[in-house]
Amino acid sequence: MSVFTSAGILILSMLIMALLQLTPSVFLLFSHYSYGKYSRKNTSNASLFFILGAETSTALIFILLYLAISSLYIAPAFTDNLLGWIVAGVMIALGVIFPFCYYRKGQGTKLFISRRLAKEFDYKSRMIKTRSDAFVLGFVSSLPELVFSLPIYIVAVAEIMKIGDSAFVRAILSLCFVLIKIIPLIVLHIAMNHGYNLVNIQKARVSNKQFIRFFTSLTYIIIGILIIIFGFFSL
């Protein structure tokens, strides 16, 4: 696989990470309740700790997978690209089911998580009082979404390892991948600080729902096909 193909797959993976909606949804709830109870300064500070928690969670998962895949990368058992076929199959399967199960039926933006978990996130968002509470909520907010994001982490790690032997290049690419997760949160944070409320933002989210549904589905499938064509651990 050429460097350009690996870079293309990495970019597509980053786009999916940026479009996943669970963490932004929890962040919106948290911000909405906080702005209604606390000063703008306190809410803004707590929001930054939420973002830091989400970033820490993303970085931790990425690092653990990087260490695990680094060992598999040189293992003889995987020279036949067996893992590549598995990952490609998972990506294509996610692409097929994503339009039907990521969003719940209806006009809103309710996601695939159980209603019990959704109520728990809503309750925790209401009860945030300290920056440490906000950090923990940010940290755990994306964990239920790992069924959709974990294969993306794996693909990103594998492609970063293939792009070059330079530790510096790999570090920069890894940092870019980890940071892409919080860009939507930063955009929402800026919007809320500039007077946009939950209703304004929710209207935009509803209008973008179909685009996110089908673009993300297509991107999963494209990544799976590229892995089949060009290989996963092939050097």
Coordinates of C-alpha atoms in Angstrom, one line a residue:
M1 CA 0.0 0.0 0.0
S2 CA 1.4 3.4 -1.0
V3 CA 1.8 6.3 1.5
F4 CA -0.9 8.2 -0.3
T5 CA -3.4 5.3 0.1
S6 CA -2.6 5.0 3.8
A7 CA -2.9 8.8 4.2
G8 CA -6.3 8.6 2.4
I9 CA -7.6 5.9 4.7
L10 CA -6.3 7.8 7.8
I11 CA -8.1 11.0 6.6
L12 CA -11.4 9.0 6.1
S13 CA -11.0 7.5 9.5
M14 CA -10.6 10.9 11.1
L15 CA -13.7 12.1 9.3
I16 CA -15.7 9.3 10.9
M17 CA -14.4 10.1 14.3
A18 CA -15.3 13.8 13.8
L19 CA -18.9 12.9 12.8
L20 CA -19.8 10.5 15.6
Q21 CA -22.4 12.2 17.7
L22 CA -22.6 10.7 21.2
T23 CA -20.0 12.9 22.9
P24 CA -21.3 16.1 21.3
S25 CA -24.8 15.2 22.3
V26 CA -23.8 14.8 26.0
F27 CA -21.7 17.9 25.8
L28 CA -24.7 19.9 24.5
L29 CA -26.9 18.6 27.4
F30 CA -24.2 19.4 29.9
S31 CA -23.6 23.0 28.5
H32 CA -27.4 23.7 28.3
Y33 CA -28.0 22.8 31.9
S34 CA -24.8 24.5 33.1
Y35 CA -25.5 27.8 31.4
G36 CA -29.0 27.8 33.1
K37 CA -27.5 27.4 36.6
Y38 CA -24.1 28.9 36.7
S39 CA -22.2 31.9 35.5
R40 CA -20.8 32.0 32.0
K41 CA -17.3 31.9 33.3
N42 CA -17.8 28.9 35.5
T43 CA -19.7 27.0 32.8
S44 CA -17.0 27.8 30.2
N45 CA -14.3 26.5 32.6
A46 CA -16.3 23.3 33.3
S47 CA -16.8 22.9 29.5
L48 CA -13.1 22.9 29.0
F49 CA -12.7 20.2 31.5
F50 CA -15.4 18.1 29.8
I51 CA -13.4 18.5 26.6
L52 CA -10.2 17.5 28.4
G53 CA -11.9 14.4 29.7
A54 CA -13.1 13.4 26.2
E55 CA -9.6 14.0 24.9
T56 CA -8.0 12.0 27.6
S57 CA -10.3 9.1 26.9
T58 CA -9.5 9.2 23.2
A59 CA -5.8 9.4 23.8
L60 CA -5.8 6.5 26.3
I61 CA -7.7 4.2 23.9
F62 CA -5.4 5.2 21.0
I63 CA -2.2 4.6 23.0
L64 CA -3.4 1.2 24.3
L65 CA -4.3 0.0 20.8
Y66 CA -1.1 1.4 19.4
L67 CA 0.9 -0.7 21.8
A68 CA -1.2 -3.8 21.1
I69 CA -1.1 -3.5 17.3
S70 CA 2.6 -2.7 17.4
S71 CA 3.2 -6.2 18.7
L72 CA 0.8 -7.8 16.2
Y73 CA 2.5 -5.8 13.4
I74 CA 5.6 -7.9 13.6
A75 CA 3.9 -11.2 14.6
P76 CA 4.3 -14.0 12.0
A77 CA 0.8 -15.1 12.7
F78 CA -0.5 -12.0 11.0
T79 CA 1.7 -11.9 7.9
D80 CA -1.2 -13.5 5.9
N81 CA -3.2 -10.4 6.5
L82 CA -5.9 -12.3 8.5
L83 CA -6.5 -9.4 10.7
G84 CA -6.9 -7.2 7.7
W85 CA -9.8 -9.3 6.4
I86 CA -11.4 -9.3 9.8
V87 CA -11.1 -5.5 10.1
A88 CA -12.3 -5.0 6.5
G89 CA -15.3 -7.2 7.1
V90 CA -16.2 -5.3 10.3
M91 CA -15.9 -1.9 8.5
I92 CA -18.1 -3.0 5.7
A93 CA -20.7 -4.5 8.1
L94 CA -20.7 -1.2 10.1
G95 CA -21.2 0.7 6.9
V96 CA -24.2 -1.4 6.0
I97 CA -25.9 -1.2 9.4
F98 CA -25.0 2.4 10.3
P99 CA -27.9 4.1 8.5
F100 CA -30.4 1.8 10.2
C101 CA -29.2 1.6 13.8
Y102 CA -27.0 4.6 14.7
Y103 CA -30.0 7.0 14.9
R104 CA -33.3 5.9 16.3
K105 CA -36.4 6.3 14.3
G106 CA -38.1 9.7 14.4
Q107 CA -37.4 13.3 13.4
G108 CA -34.9 14.0 16.2
T109 CA -31.4 13.0 16.8
K110 CA -31.8 10.2 19.4
L111 CA -28.9 7.8 19.1
F112 CA -28.6 4.0 19.4
I113 CA -27.9 3.9 23.1
S114 CA -30.5 2.5 25.4
R115 CA -33.1 4.9 26.9
R116 CA -31.9 4.0 30.3
L117 CA -28.3 5.1 29.5
A118 CA -29.6 8.2 27.7
K119 CA -31.5 9.1 30.9
E120 CA -28.4 8.5 33.0
F121 CA -26.4 10.9 30.8
D122 CA -29.1 13.4 31.1
Y123 CA -29.2 13.1 34.9
K124 CA -25.4 13.3 35.1
S125 CA -25.4 16.4 32.9
R126 CA -27.9 18.1 35.2
M127 CA -25.9 17.2 38.3
I128 CA -22.5 18.5 37.3
K129 CA -21.1 20.8 40.0
T130 CA -17.4 20.7 39.7
R131 CA -14.7 20.7 37.0
S132 CA -13.8 17.1 38.1
D133 CA -17.4 16.0 37.5
A134 CA -17.3 17.6 34.0
F135 CA -14.0 15.8 33.3
V136 CA -15.4 12.4 34.3
L137 CA -18.5 13.0 32.2
G138 CA -16.4 13.9 29.2
F139 CA -14.2 10.8 29.7
V140 CA -17.0 8.3 29.8
S141 CA -19.3 10.0 27.2
S142 CA -17.8 8.2 24.2
L143 CA -17.3 4.8 25.7
P144 CA -20.8 3.4 24.7
E145 CA -19.9 4.4 21.1
L146 CA -16.8 2.1 21.0
V147 CA -18.8 -0.4 18.9
F148 CA -18.6 2.1 16.1
S149 CA -15.3 3.8 16.9
L150 CA -13.0 1.0 18.0
P151 CA -12.5 -0.3 14.4
I152 CA -11.6 3.2 13.4
Y153 CA -9.0 3.4 16.1
I154 CA -7.5 0.1 14.9
V155 CA -7.4 1.2 11.2
A156 CA -5.9 4.6 12.1
V157 CA -3.1 3.0 14.2
A158 CA -2.3 0.5 11.4
E159 CA -2.2 3.2 8.7
I160 CA -0.1 5.6 10.9
M161 CA 2.5 2.8 11.4
K162 CA 2.7 2.2 7.6
I163 CA 3.0 5.9 6.5
G164 CA 6.7 6.1 7.7
D165 CA 9.4 4.9 9.9
S166 CA 9.9 8.4 11.5
A167 CA 8.8 8.5 15.1
F168 CA 8.2 12.2 14.7
V169 CA 5.9 11.8 11.7
R170 CA 4.0 9.0 13.6
A171 CA 3.7 11.2 16.6
I172 CA 2.3 14.2 14.6
L173 CA -0.2 11.9 12.8
S174 CA -1.3 10.3 16.1
L175 CA -1.8 13.7 17.7
C176 CA -3.9 14.9 14.7
F177 CA -6.1 11.8 15.0
V178 CA -6.6 12.2 18.7
L179 CA -7.3 15.9 18.4
I180 CA -9.9 15.4 15.7
K181 CA -12.3 13.9 18.2
I182 CA -12.6 17.2 20.2
I183 CA -12.9 19.6 17.3
P184 CA -16.7 19.3 17.2
L185 CA -16.7 20.0 21.0
I186 CA -14.6 23.1 20.6
V187 CA -16.9 24.3 17.8
L188 CA -20.0 23.8 20.1
H189 CA -18.2 25.4 23.0
I190 CA -17.5 28.5 20.9
A191 CA -21.1 28.6 19.6
M192 CA -22.6 28.4 23.1
N193 CA -20.2 31.2 24.3
H194 CA -21.4 33.4 21.4
G195 CA -25.1 33.1 22.2
Y196 CA -26.3 30.1 20.4
N197 CA -28.6 28.0 22.5
L198 CA -29.6 24.3 22.5
V199 CA -32.6 25.0 20.2
N200 CA -30.4 26.7 17.5
I201 CA -27.8 24.0 17.5
Q202 CA -30.3 21.2 17.6
K203 CA -32.0 22.5 14.5
A204 CA -28.6 22.4 12.7
R205 CA -28.0 18.8 14.0
V206 CA -31.4 17.7 12.7
S207 CA -30.8 19.2 9.3
N208 CA -27.4 17.5 9.0
K209 CA -28.7 14.1 10.3
Q210 CA -29.2 12.5 6.9
F211 CA -25.8 13.7 5.6
I212 CA -24.0 12.3 8.6
R213 CA -25.9 9.0 8.4
F214 CA -25.1 8.3 4.7
F215 CA -21.7 9.9 4.5
T216 CA -20.4 7.9 7.5
S217 CA -21.9 4.7 6.2
L218 CA -20.3 5.2 2.8
T219 CA -16.9 6.1 4.4
Y220 CA -16.9 2.9 6.5
I221 CA -17.5 0.8 3.3
I222 CA -14.9 2.6 1.3
I223 CA -12.3 2.0 4.1
G224 CA -13.2 -1.6 4.2
I225 CA -12.8 -2.0 0.4
L226 CA -9.5 -0.2 0.4
I227 CA -8.2 -2.5 3.1
I228 CA -9.2 -5.5 1.0
I229 CA -7.6 -4.2 -2.1
F230 CA -4.4 -2.9 -0.6
G231 CA -4.0 -5.0 2.5
F232 CA -3.8 -4.0 6.2
F233 CA -0.4 -5.1 7.5
S234 CA 1.3 -5.4 4.1
L235 CA 4.5 -3.3 3.9

